[in-house]
mmCIF file of C-alpha atoms and ligand atoms in Angstrom:
data_model
loop_
_atom_site.group_PDB
_atom_site.id
_atom_site.type_symbol
_atom_site.label_atom_id
_atom_site.label_comp_id
_atom_site.label_asym_id
_atom_site.label_seq_id
_atom_site.Cartn_x
_atom_site.Cartn_y
_atom_site.Cartn_z
ATOM 1 C CA MET P 1 9.486 20.430 2.439
ATOM 2 C CA LYS P 2 7.889 23.742 1.510
ATOM 3 C CA GLU P 3 8.905 23.798 -2.154
ATOM 4 C CA LEU P 4 8.385 20.744 -4.383
ATOM 5 C CA ALA P 5 9.498 22.397 -7.628
ATOM 6 C CA GLY P 6 12.799 20.928 -8.817
ATOM 7 C CA LYS P 7 12.779 18.155 -6.221
ATOM 8 C CA THR P 8 12.659 14.429 -7.085
ATOM 9 C CA ALA P 9 10.016 12.026 -5.801
ATOM 10 C CA PHE P 10 9.860 8.228 -5.979
ATOM 11 C CA VAL P 11 6.294 6.892 -5.807
ATOM 12 C CA THR P 12 5.361 3.203 -5.550
ATOM 13 C CA GLY P 13 2.062 1.844 -6.847
ATOM 14 C CA ALA P 14 2.095 4.865 -9.152
ATOM 15 C CA ALA P 15 0.456 3.287 -12.211
ATOM 16 C CA SER P 16 -3.043 3.491 -10.780
ATOM 17 C CA GLY P 17 -5.344 5.115 -8.238
ATOM 18 C CA ILE P 18 -3.878 7.038 -5.307
ATOM 19 C CA GLY P 19 -0.257 6.578 -6.430
ATOM 20 C CA LEU P 20 -1.029 8.037 -9.852
ATOM 21 C CA GLY P 21 -2.952 10.853 -8.128
ATOM 22 C CA ILE P 22 0.103 11.632 -5.970
ATOM 23 C CA ALA P 23 2.511 11.436 -8.946
ATOM 24 C CA THR P 24 0.224 13.791 -10.890
ATOM 25 C CA ALA P 25 -0.046 16.338 -8.050
ATOM 26 C CA PHE P 26 3.728 16.293 -7.469
ATOM 27 C CA ALA P 27 4.471 16.657 -11.205
ATOM 28 C CA GLN P 28 2.010 19.570 -11.420
ATOM 29 C CA ALA P 29 3.897 21.211 -8.535
ATOM 30 C CA GLY P 30 7.096 21.008 -10.614
ATOM 31 C CA ALA P 31 8.667 17.911 -9.047
ATOM 32 C CA LYS P 32 10.435 15.237 -11.095
ATOM 33 C CA VAL P 33 8.746 11.924 -10.434
ATOM 34 C CA MET P 34 9.959 8.341 -10.808
ATOM 35 C CA LEU P 35 6.846 6.177 -10.983
ATOM 36 C CA CYS P 36 7.290 2.606 -9.756
ATOM 37 C CA ASP P 37 4.823 -0.249 -10.200
ATOM 38 C CA ILE P 38 4.552 -3.979 -10.751
ATOM 39 C CA GLU P 39 2.184 -3.557 -13.731
ATOM 40 C CA GLU P 40 4.323 -2.712 -16.730
ATOM 41 C CA ALA P 41 1.638 -1.744 -19.251
ATOM 42 C CA ALA P 42 -0.246 0.468 -16.795
ATOM 43 C CA LEU P 43 3.063 2.030 -15.733
ATOM 44 C CA SER P 44 4.018 2.934 -19.319
ATOM 45 C CA ALA P 45 0.546 4.390 -19.886
ATOM 46 C CA ALA P 46 0.778 6.486 -16.692
ATOM 47 C CA VAL P 47 4.239 7.819 -17.639
ATOM 48 C CA GLU P 48 2.989 8.643 -21.160
ATOM 49 C CA GLN P 49 -0.084 10.395 -19.765
ATOM 50 C CA LEU P 50 2.019 12.612 -17.481
ATOM 51 C CA ARG P 51 4.643 13.335 -20.134
ATOM 52 C CA ARG P 52 1.874 14.739 -22.331
ATOM 53 C CA THR P 53 1.522 17.471 -19.675
ATOM 54 C CA ASN P 54 5.240 18.267 -20.027
ATOM 55 C CA ALA P 55 6.007 16.652 -16.675
ATOM 56 C CA ASP P 56 9.547 15.378 -16.043
ATOM 57 C CA VAL P 57 8.660 11.785 -15.148
ATOM 58 C CA ASP P 58 9.960 8.282 -15.735
ATOM 59 C CA GLY P 59 8.943 4.757 -14.789
ATOM 60 C CA VAL P 60 10.607 1.723 -13.234
ATOM 61 C CA LYS P 61 9.064 -1.716 -12.843
ATOM 62 C CA ALA P 62 9.417 -3.493 -9.500
ATOM 63 C CA ASP P 63 7.601 -5.880 -7.224
ATOM 64 C CA VAL P 64 8.250 -3.758 -4.150
ATOM 65 C CA SER P 65 7.750 -6.693 -1.794
ATOM 66 C CA PHE P 66 11.131 -7.964 -3.033
ATOM 67 C CA LYS P 67 13.845 -5.851 -1.446
ATOM 68 C CA VAL P 68 16.225 -6.631 -4.310
ATOM 69 C CA GLU P 69 13.757 -5.214 -6.873
ATOM 70 C CA LEU P 70 13.179 -2.106 -4.776
ATOM 71 C CA ALA P 71 16.945 -1.640 -4.474
ATOM 72 C CA ALA P 72 17.253 -1.847 -8.278
ATOM 73 C CA ALA P 73 14.451 0.753 -8.582
ATOM 74 C CA ALA P 74 16.342 3.044 -6.185
ATOM 75 C CA GLU P 75 19.475 2.646 -8.326
ATOM 76 C CA ALA P 76 17.502 3.416 -11.484
ATOM 77 C CA THR P 77 16.099 6.549 -9.839
ATOM 78 C CA MET P 78 19.566 7.753 -8.831
ATOM 79 C CA ALA P 79 20.895 7.015 -12.324
ATOM 80 C CA ARG P 80 18.030 8.967 -13.901
ATOM 81 C CA TYR P 81 17.729 11.965 -11.545
ATOM 82 C CA GLY P 82 20.873 11.982 -9.387
ATOM 83 C CA LYS P 83 18.977 12.688 -6.137
ATOM 84 C CA VAL P 84 15.788 11.704 -4.329
ATOM 85 C CA HIS P 85 13.984 14.053 -1.923
ATOM 86 C CA ILE P 86 10.581 12.436 -1.458
ATOM 87 C CA LEU P 87 9.700 8.778 -0.973
ATOM 88 C CA VAL P 88 6.067 7.694 -1.256
ATOM 89 C CA ASN P 89 5.448 4.114 -0.074
ATOM 90 C CA ASN P 90 2.007 3.699 -1.572
ATOM 91 C CA ALA P 91 1.775 0.314 -3.350
ATOM 92 C CA GLY P 92 -0.773 -1.844 -1.594
ATOM 93 C CA VAL P 93 -3.212 -4.716 -1.959
ATOM 94 C CA SER P 94 -6.516 -5.527 -0.306
ATOM 95 C CA GLY P 95 -5.430 -9.052 0.575
ATOM 96 C CA GLY P 96 -6.590 -11.177 3.466
ATOM 97 C CA GLY P 97 -10.023 -11.728 4.920
ATOM 98 C CA PRO P 98 -11.807 -12.248 8.221
ATOM 99 C CA TYR P 99 -11.120 -14.960 10.819
ATOM 100 C CA GLY P 100 -11.865 -18.362 9.348
ATOM 101 C CA THR P 101 -10.691 -17.434 5.859
ATOM 102 C CA TRP P 102 -6.990 -16.947 6.617
ATOM 103 C CA THR P 103 -4.295 -18.587 4.564
ATOM 104 C CA GLU P 104 -0.558 -18.264 4.978
ATOM 105 C CA ALA P 105 -0.384 -17.006 1.400
ATOM 106 C CA SER P 106 -2.857 -14.197 2.043
ATOM 107 C CA TRP P 107 -0.953 -13.029 5.157
ATOM 108 C CA ASN P 108 2.406 -13.194 3.352
ATOM 109 C CA TRP P 109 1.194 -11.365 0.263
ATOM 110 C CA THR P 110 -0.595 -8.620 2.203
ATOM 111 C CA LEU P 111 2.162 -8.019 4.761
ATOM 112 C CA GLY P 112 4.823 -8.264 2.033
ATOM 113 C CA VAL P 113 3.360 -5.554 -0.207
ATOM 114 C CA ASN P 114 1.694 -3.294 2.376
ATOM 115 C CA LEU P 115 4.166 -3.396 5.248
ATOM 116 C CA MET P 116 7.523 -4.987 4.375
ATOM 117 C CA ALA P 117 7.836 -2.924 1.168
ATOM 118 C CA THR P 118 7.300 0.219 3.264
ATOM 119 C CA ILE P 119 10.049 -0.912 5.634
ATOM 120 C CA TRP P 120 12.437 -1.726 2.752
ATOM 121 C CA GLY P 121 11.545 1.586 1.076
ATOM 122 C CA ILE P 122 12.573 3.554 4.149
ATOM 123 C CA GLU P 123 15.711 1.484 4.665
ATOM 124 C CA LEU P 124 16.829 1.975 1.044
ATOM 125 C CA PHE P 125 15.715 5.548 0.345
ATOM 126 C CA GLY P 126 16.295 7.087 3.807
ATOM 127 C CA PRO P 127 20.099 7.268 3.361
ATOM 128 C CA LEU P 128 19.703 8.563 -0.222
ATOM 129 C CA ILE P 129 17.489 11.403 1.046
ATOM 130 C CA GLU P 130 19.847 12.156 3.943
ATOM 131 C CA HIS P 131 22.957 12.082 1.765
ATOM 132 C CA HIS P 132 22.403 15.314 -0.214
ATOM 133 C CA GLY P 133 21.627 17.400 2.875
ATOM 134 C CA GLU P 134 18.754 19.254 1.191
ATOM 135 C CA GLY P 135 16.123 17.641 3.396
ATOM 136 C CA GLY P 136 13.234 15.489 2.328
ATOM 137 C CA HIS P 137 9.999 13.784 3.165
ATOM 138 C CA ILE P 138 8.572 10.275 3.459
ATOM 139 C CA VAL P 139 4.865 9.600 2.958
ATOM 140 C CA SER P 140 3.469 6.111 3.481
ATOM 141 C CA THR P 141 -0.048 5.136 2.530
ATOM 142 C CA ALA P 142 -1.772 3.361 5.395
ATOM 143 C CA SER P 143 -5.553 3.567 5.598
ATOM 144 C CA ILE P 144 -8.334 4.432 8.005
ATOM 145 C CA ALA P 145 -7.922 0.660 8.649
ATOM 146 C CA GLY P 146 -4.577 1.629 10.207
ATOM 147 C CA LEU P 147 -6.461 3.406 12.994
ATOM 148 C CA ILE P 148 -9.640 1.318 13.363
ATOM 149 C CA SER P 149 -9.826 -2.367 12.526
ATOM 150 C CA GLY P 150 -12.266 -3.649 9.941
ATOM 151 C CA SER P 151 -12.740 -7.327 9.154
ATOM 152 C CA SER P 152 -9.744 -7.911 6.908
ATOM 153 C CA ASN P 153 -7.244 -8.904 9.585
ATOM 154 C CA ALA P 154 -4.076 -9.041 7.488
ATOM 155 C CA TYR P 155 -4.939 -5.688 5.880
ATOM 156 C CA ASN P 156 -5.533 -4.080 9.322
ATOM 157 C CA VAL P 157 -2.291 -5.451 10.735
ATOM 158 C CA SER P 158 -0.338 -4.232 7.709
ATOM 159 C CA LYS P 159 -1.857 -0.746 7.920
ATOM 160 C CA TYR P 160 -1.500 -0.417 11.724
ATOM 161 C CA GLY P 161 2.138 -1.355 11.092
ATOM 162 C CA VAL P 162 2.528 1.471 8.569
ATOM 163 C CA VAL P 163 1.000 3.953 11.057
ATOM 164 C CA ALA P 164 3.263 2.692 13.881
ATOM 165 C CA LEU P 165 6.360 2.911 11.698
ATOM 166 C CA SER P 166 5.498 6.423 10.525
ATOM 167 C CA GLU P 167 4.747 7.747 14.028
ATOM 168 C CA GLY P 168 8.068 6.463 15.395
ATOM 169 C CA LEU P 169 10.148 7.557 12.407
ATOM 170 C CA ARG P 170 8.655 11.051 12.454
ATOM 171 C CA ARG P 171 10.421 11.687 15.757
ATOM 172 C CA GLU P 172 13.614 9.879 14.715
ATOM 173 C CA LEU P 173 14.036 11.511 11.317
ATOM 174 C CA ALA P 174 13.096 15.129 12.152
ATOM 175 C CA PRO P 175 16.631 15.919 13.419
ATOM 176 C CA ARG P 176 17.952 14.493 10.138
ATOM 177 C CA GLY P 177 15.860 16.925 8.083
ATOM 178 C CA ILE P 178 13.306 14.351 6.906
ATOM 179 C CA GLY P 179 9.589 14.885 7.514
ATOM 180 C CA VAL P 180 7.317 11.854 7.845
ATOM 181 C CA SER P 181 3.596 11.713 7.097
ATOM 182 C CA VAL P 182 1.126 8.858 7.042
ATOM 183 C CA LEU P 183 -1.780 8.942 4.612
ATOM 184 C CA CYS P 184 -4.985 7.386 5.977
ATOM 185 C CA PRO P 185 -7.549 7.431 3.173
ATOM 186 C CA GLY P 186 -11.225 6.555 3.451
ATOM 187 C CA PHE P 187 -12.988 5.152 0.363
ATOM 188 C CA ILE P 188 -11.146 6.258 -2.776
ATOM 189 C CA ARG P 189 -12.227 5.471 -6.355
ATOM 190 C CA THR P 190 -9.384 3.149 -7.432
ATOM 191 C CA GLN P 191 -8.747 -0.439 -8.513
ATOM 192 C CA ILE P 192 -7.999 -1.615 -4.955
ATOM 193 C CA MET P 193 -10.880 -4.116 -4.996
ATOM 194 C CA ASN P 194 -9.251 -5.798 -8.008
ATOM 195 C CA SER P 195 -5.925 -6.240 -6.220
ATOM 196 C CA ARG P 196 -5.803 -9.914 -7.100
ATOM 197 C CA ARG P 197 -4.813 -8.870 -10.618
ATOM 198 C CA ASN P 198 -1.343 -8.540 -9.073
ATOM 199 C CA LEU P 199 -1.386 -11.730 -7.020
ATOM 200 C CA PRO P 200 1.970 -13.427 -7.694
ATOM 201 C CA ARG P 201 1.856 -16.933 -9.078
ATOM 202 C CA ARG P 202 3.717 -18.261 -6.007
ATOM 203 C CA PHE P 203 0.678 -17.399 -3.850
ATOM 204 C CA ALA P 204 -2.126 -18.051 -6.329
ATOM 205 C CA GLU P 205 -2.759 -21.726 -5.580
ATOM 206 C CA ALA P 206 -3.174 -21.148 -1.856
ATOM 207 C CA PHE P 207 -5.810 -18.479 -2.398
ATOM 208 C CA ARG P 208 -9.438 -19.324 -1.823
ATOM 209 C CA PRO P 209 -11.929 -17.965 -4.328
ATOM 210 C CA MET P 210 -14.092 -15.157 -2.933
ATOM 211 C CA PRO P 211 -17.510 -16.441 -1.740
ATOM 212 C CA THR P 212 -20.390 -15.404 -3.985
ATOM 213 C CA ALA P 213 -23.086 -15.486 -1.269
ATOM 214 C CA GLY P 214 -23.342 -14.964 2.497
ATOM 215 C CA PRO P 215 -22.257 -12.187 4.900
ATOM 216 C CA LEU P 216 -18.666 -11.964 3.616
ATOM 217 C CA ALA P 217 -19.803 -11.680 -0.010
ATOM 218 C CA GLU P 218 -22.286 -8.967 1.036
ATOM 219 C CA GLN P 219 -19.608 -7.044 2.899
ATOM 220 C CA VAL P 220 -17.175 -7.244 -0.015
ATOM 221 C CA SER P 221 -19.907 -6.084 -2.369
ATOM 222 C CA MET P 222 -20.715 -3.133 -0.060
ATOM 223 C CA ILE P 223 -17.027 -2.113 0.053
ATOM 224 C CA ARG P 224 -16.754 -2.540 -3.722
ATOM 225 C CA GLU P 225 -19.733 -0.201 -4.123
ATOM 226 C CA ARG P 226 -18.282 2.395 -1.690
ATOM 227 C CA VAL P 227 -14.911 2.326 -3.503
ATOM 228 C CA SER P 228 -16.576 2.680 -6.910
ATOM 229 C CA GLN P 229 -18.401 5.787 -5.620
ATOM 230 C CA GLY P 230 -15.328 6.954 -3.680
ATOM 231 C CA ILE P 231 -13.262 10.135 -3.594
ATOM 232 C CA ASP P 232 -11.254 11.168 -6.681
ATOM 233 C CA PRO P 233 -7.624 9.957 -6.347
ATOM 234 C CA ILE P 234 -6.405 13.187 -7.971
ATOM 235 C CA TYR P 235 -7.920 15.095 -5.039
ATOM 236 C CA VAL P 236 -6.090 12.712 -2.663
ATOM 237 C CA GLY P 237 -2.855 13.481 -4.534
ATOM 238 C CA GLU P 238 -3.410 17.198 -3.915
ATOM 239 C CA LEU P 239 -4.003 16.527 -0.205
ATOM 240 C CA VAL P 240 -0.728 14.595 -0.080
ATOM 241 C CA ARG P 241 1.137 17.458 -1.782
ATOM 242 C CA GLU P 242 -0.273 19.822 0.889
ATOM 243 C CA GLY P 243 0.644 17.323 3.611
ATOM 244 C CA VAL P 244 4.264 17.281 2.416
ATOM 245 C CA GLU P 245 4.417 21.074 2.089
ATOM 246 C CA LYS P 246 2.993 21.531 5.593
ATOM 247 C CA ASP P 247 4.789 18.516 7.123
ATOM 248 C CA LEU P 248 1.529 17.084 8.489
ATOM 249 C CA PRO P 249 1.864 13.917 10.621
ATOM 250 C CA TYR P 250 -1.498 12.519 9.432
ATOM 251 C CA ILE P 251 -3.125 13.109 6.067
ATOM 252 C CA PHE P 252 -6.846 12.280 5.956
ATOM 253 C CA THR P 253 -9.165 12.419 2.975
ATOM 254 C CA ASP P 254 -12.556 12.973 4.660
ATOM 255 C CA LEU P 255 -14.317 13.029 8.028
ATOM 256 C CA GLU P 256 -16.462 9.890 7.659
ATOM 257 C CA PHE P 257 -14.526 7.734 10.122
ATOM 258 C CA GLU P 258 -13.606 10.386 12.700
ATOM 259 C CA PRO P 259 -16.397 9.283 15.113
ATOM 260 C CA MET P 260 -15.210 5.650 14.934
ATOM 261 C CA ILE P 261 -11.650 6.687 15.713
ATOM 262 C CA GLU P 262 -12.947 8.788 18.639
ATOM 263 C CA ALA P 263 -14.844 5.701 19.867
ATOM 264 C CA ARG P 264 -11.579 3.739 19.799
ATOM 265 C CA PHE P 265 -9.852 6.444 21.855
ATOM 266 C CA ALA P 266 -12.804 6.351 24.295
ATOM 267 C CA ALA P 267 -12.428 2.568 24.688
ATOM 268 C CA ILE P 268 -8.706 2.994 25.364
ATOM 269 C CA LYS P 269 -9.485 5.697 27.933
ATOM 270 C CA GLN P 270 -12.019 3.368 29.566
ATOM 271 C CA GLY P 271 -9.163 0.899 30.112
ATOM 272 C CA PHE P 272 -7.110 3.588 31.866
ATOM 273 C CA ASP P 273 -10.135 4.791 33.873
ATOM 274 C CA HIS P 274 -10.624 1.241 35.162
ATOM 275 C CA ILE P 275 -7.256 1.338 36.973
ATOM 276 C CA ARG P 276 -7.165 5.034 37.839
ATOM 277 C CA GLY P 277 -6.340 5.628 41.502
ATOM 278 C CA ARG P 278 -4.857 2.168 42.048
ATOM 279 C CA THR P 279 -1.216 1.678 43.016
ATOM 280 C CA PRO P 280 0.415 -0.996 40.822
ATOM 281 C CA LYS P 281 1.867 -3.876 42.884
ATOM 282 C CA GLN P 282 5.656 -3.935 42.415
HETATM 283 N N1 NAD D 1 -8.867 2.892 -2.527
HETATM 284 C C1 NAD D 1 -9.149 2.982 -1.255
HETATM 285 O O1 NAD D 1 -10.329 3.123 -0.878
HETATM 286 C C2 NAD D 1 -8.041 2.925 -0.224
HETATM 287 C C3 NAD D 1 -8.357 3.245 1.098
HETATM 288 C C4 NAD D 1 -7.352 3.211 2.056
HETATM 289 C C5 NAD D 1 -6.061 2.888 1.697
HETATM 290 N N2 NAD D 1 -5.772 2.582 0.397
HETATM 291 C C6 NAD D 1 -4.361 2.268 0.065
HETATM 292 O O2 NAD D 1 -3.952 3.074 -1.005
HETATM 293 C C7 NAD D 1 -2.826 2.474 -1.649
HETATM 294 C C8 NAD D 1 -3.002 2.545 -3.151
HETATM 295 O O3 NAD D 1 -4.071 1.703 -3.554
HETATM 296 P P1 NAD D 1 -5.197 2.183 -4.567
HETATM 297 O O4 NAD D 1 -6.448 2.287 -3.806
HETATM 298 O O5 NAD D 1 -4.733 3.334 -5.373
HETATM 299 O O6 NAD D 1 -5.334 0.861 -5.458
HETATM 300 P P2 NAD D 1 -4.895 0.534 -6.965
HETATM 301 O O7 NAD D 1 -5.045 -0.929 -7.091
HETATM 302 O O8 NAD D 1 -5.634 1.417 -7.905
HETATM 303 O O9 NAD D 1 -3.365 0.949 -6.986
HETATM 304 C C9 NAD D 1 -2.378 0.183 -6.330
HETATM 305 C C10 NAD D 1 -1.134 0.153 -7.202
HETATM 306 O O10 NAD D 1 -0.134 -0.625 -6.528
HETATM 307 C C11 NAD D 1 0.457 -1.500 -7.485
HETATM 308 N N3 NAD D 1 1.026 -2.679 -6.821
HETATM 309 C C12 NAD D 1 0.367 -3.727 -6.241
HETATM 310 N N4 NAD D 1 1.237 -4.634 -5.788
HETATM 311 C C13 NAD D 1 2.470 -4.156 -6.066
HETATM 312 C C14 NAD D 1 3.787 -4.660 -5.848
HETATM 313 N N5 NAD D 1 4.003 -5.839 -5.248
HETATM 314 N N6 NAD D 1 4.841 -3.920 -6.277
HETATM 315 C C15 NAD D 1 4.632 -2.727 -6.892
HETATM 316 N N7 NAD D 1 3.422 -2.206 -7.138
HETATM 317 C C16 NAD D 1 2.347 -2.909 -6.729
HETATM 318 C C17 NAD D 1 -0.675 -1.865 -8.431
HETATM 319 O O11 NAD D 1 -0.215 -2.368 -9.666
HETATM 320 C C18 NAD D 1 -1.396 -0.521 -8.551
HETATM 321 O O12 NAD D 1 -0.878 0.250 -9.608
HETATM 322 C C19 NAD D 1 -2.744 1.059 -1.081
HETATM 323 O O13 NAD D 1 -1.705 1.005 -0.129
HETATM 324 C C20 NAD D 1 -4.091 0.862 -0.421
HETATM 325 O O14 NAD D 1 -4.047 -0.071 0.634
HETATM 326 C C21 NAD D 1 -6.732 2.592 -0.560
#
C-alpha cells in the first residue's frame, strides 16, 4: 500500500502507547483513522488530541477479545468511513507469568486480548478490505517475544501465535491484494507494564498479586525500568507507516535482540545438523 493518503485505517489499542503512535503516523500521512480501545476516557482524549492536528479521526470503544464487540466496531467504522483499507491488530496486555505462577484466568486474558482478538480482527476486517478491490494491509503487533521466548509463558505463546498467523496469511492474502506485516517491538515507552488497569472483573479474583520480593519481582522491576526508558512510540508508529508503504513482512524497532534471535536459529540448525546424512526409517 504505497499511498496512505485518503485511505482508512482501523487501529486497536489506539488510546495509548504504540497504537496511538501508529494512529498518529497514519493520520499525519493523510489517512482517516478509526481508533479503537477498551479505555473510554483515554480513547476520547486520543481522538481529541489528533483532531487538534486537523486529522480525520474517530473513536469506537470495544473489548476486542469479545468478537461481538469487535464486529460492532467494524460496523461503526463502515458507517463512519464507508471503507477500510488497513487493519492494525495492536491491543495487547502483558498478562501471565513464569511456570509456577500460572492461572487459568491469566492464560485466558492474555490469549484472548493478544491472540484471539487478532484472529477475530482478520476474520471480520479481511472481507471488508477485500470487498472494495482497492487493496489493503494488515499489521499485527507481536513482540520480540514472538521470536524468542522470555519468562512470561502466556505472553510468549500469544505473540508466537501472532507471528505464525501473520507469516501464513502473508502468503494467502497476497493474491487477494492484501499485504501482511508483523510488528515485533523491543522495549517501547508505553503503559504496557500497567496492563492490569484493563483486567476485566471476570478474571480479577483469580489473579495473584505480583510478588514484591524475589527473582520474579526483580525481573519485573528490570522490565519496568527498560520500558520506562524505552523507544518513543511515535517513532514506532513511523516505522509501521514505512512497513505498510514498503510491504515489509517484519517490522522491527531496534537491533538489541538480533543476536538472541540468531542464537535461536543456530539452535534450530543444530537440531537439523544432528540428523544430517541419516536416512529416516519409513
Ligand atoms: N511496550 C513494549 O515494550 C512492547 C514490546 C513488545 C510488544 N508490545 C505490544 O504492543 C502492543 C501495544 O501495547 P503498548 O506497549 O502500547 O501498551 P499500552 O498499555 O500503552 O497500550 C495498549 C492499549 O491496548 C488497550 N487494550 C488493552 N486491552 C484491550 C482490550 N481487551 N480491548 C481493546 N483495547 C485494549 C489499552 O487500553 C491500551 O490503550 C501490545 O500488543 C503489546 O503486547 C509492547
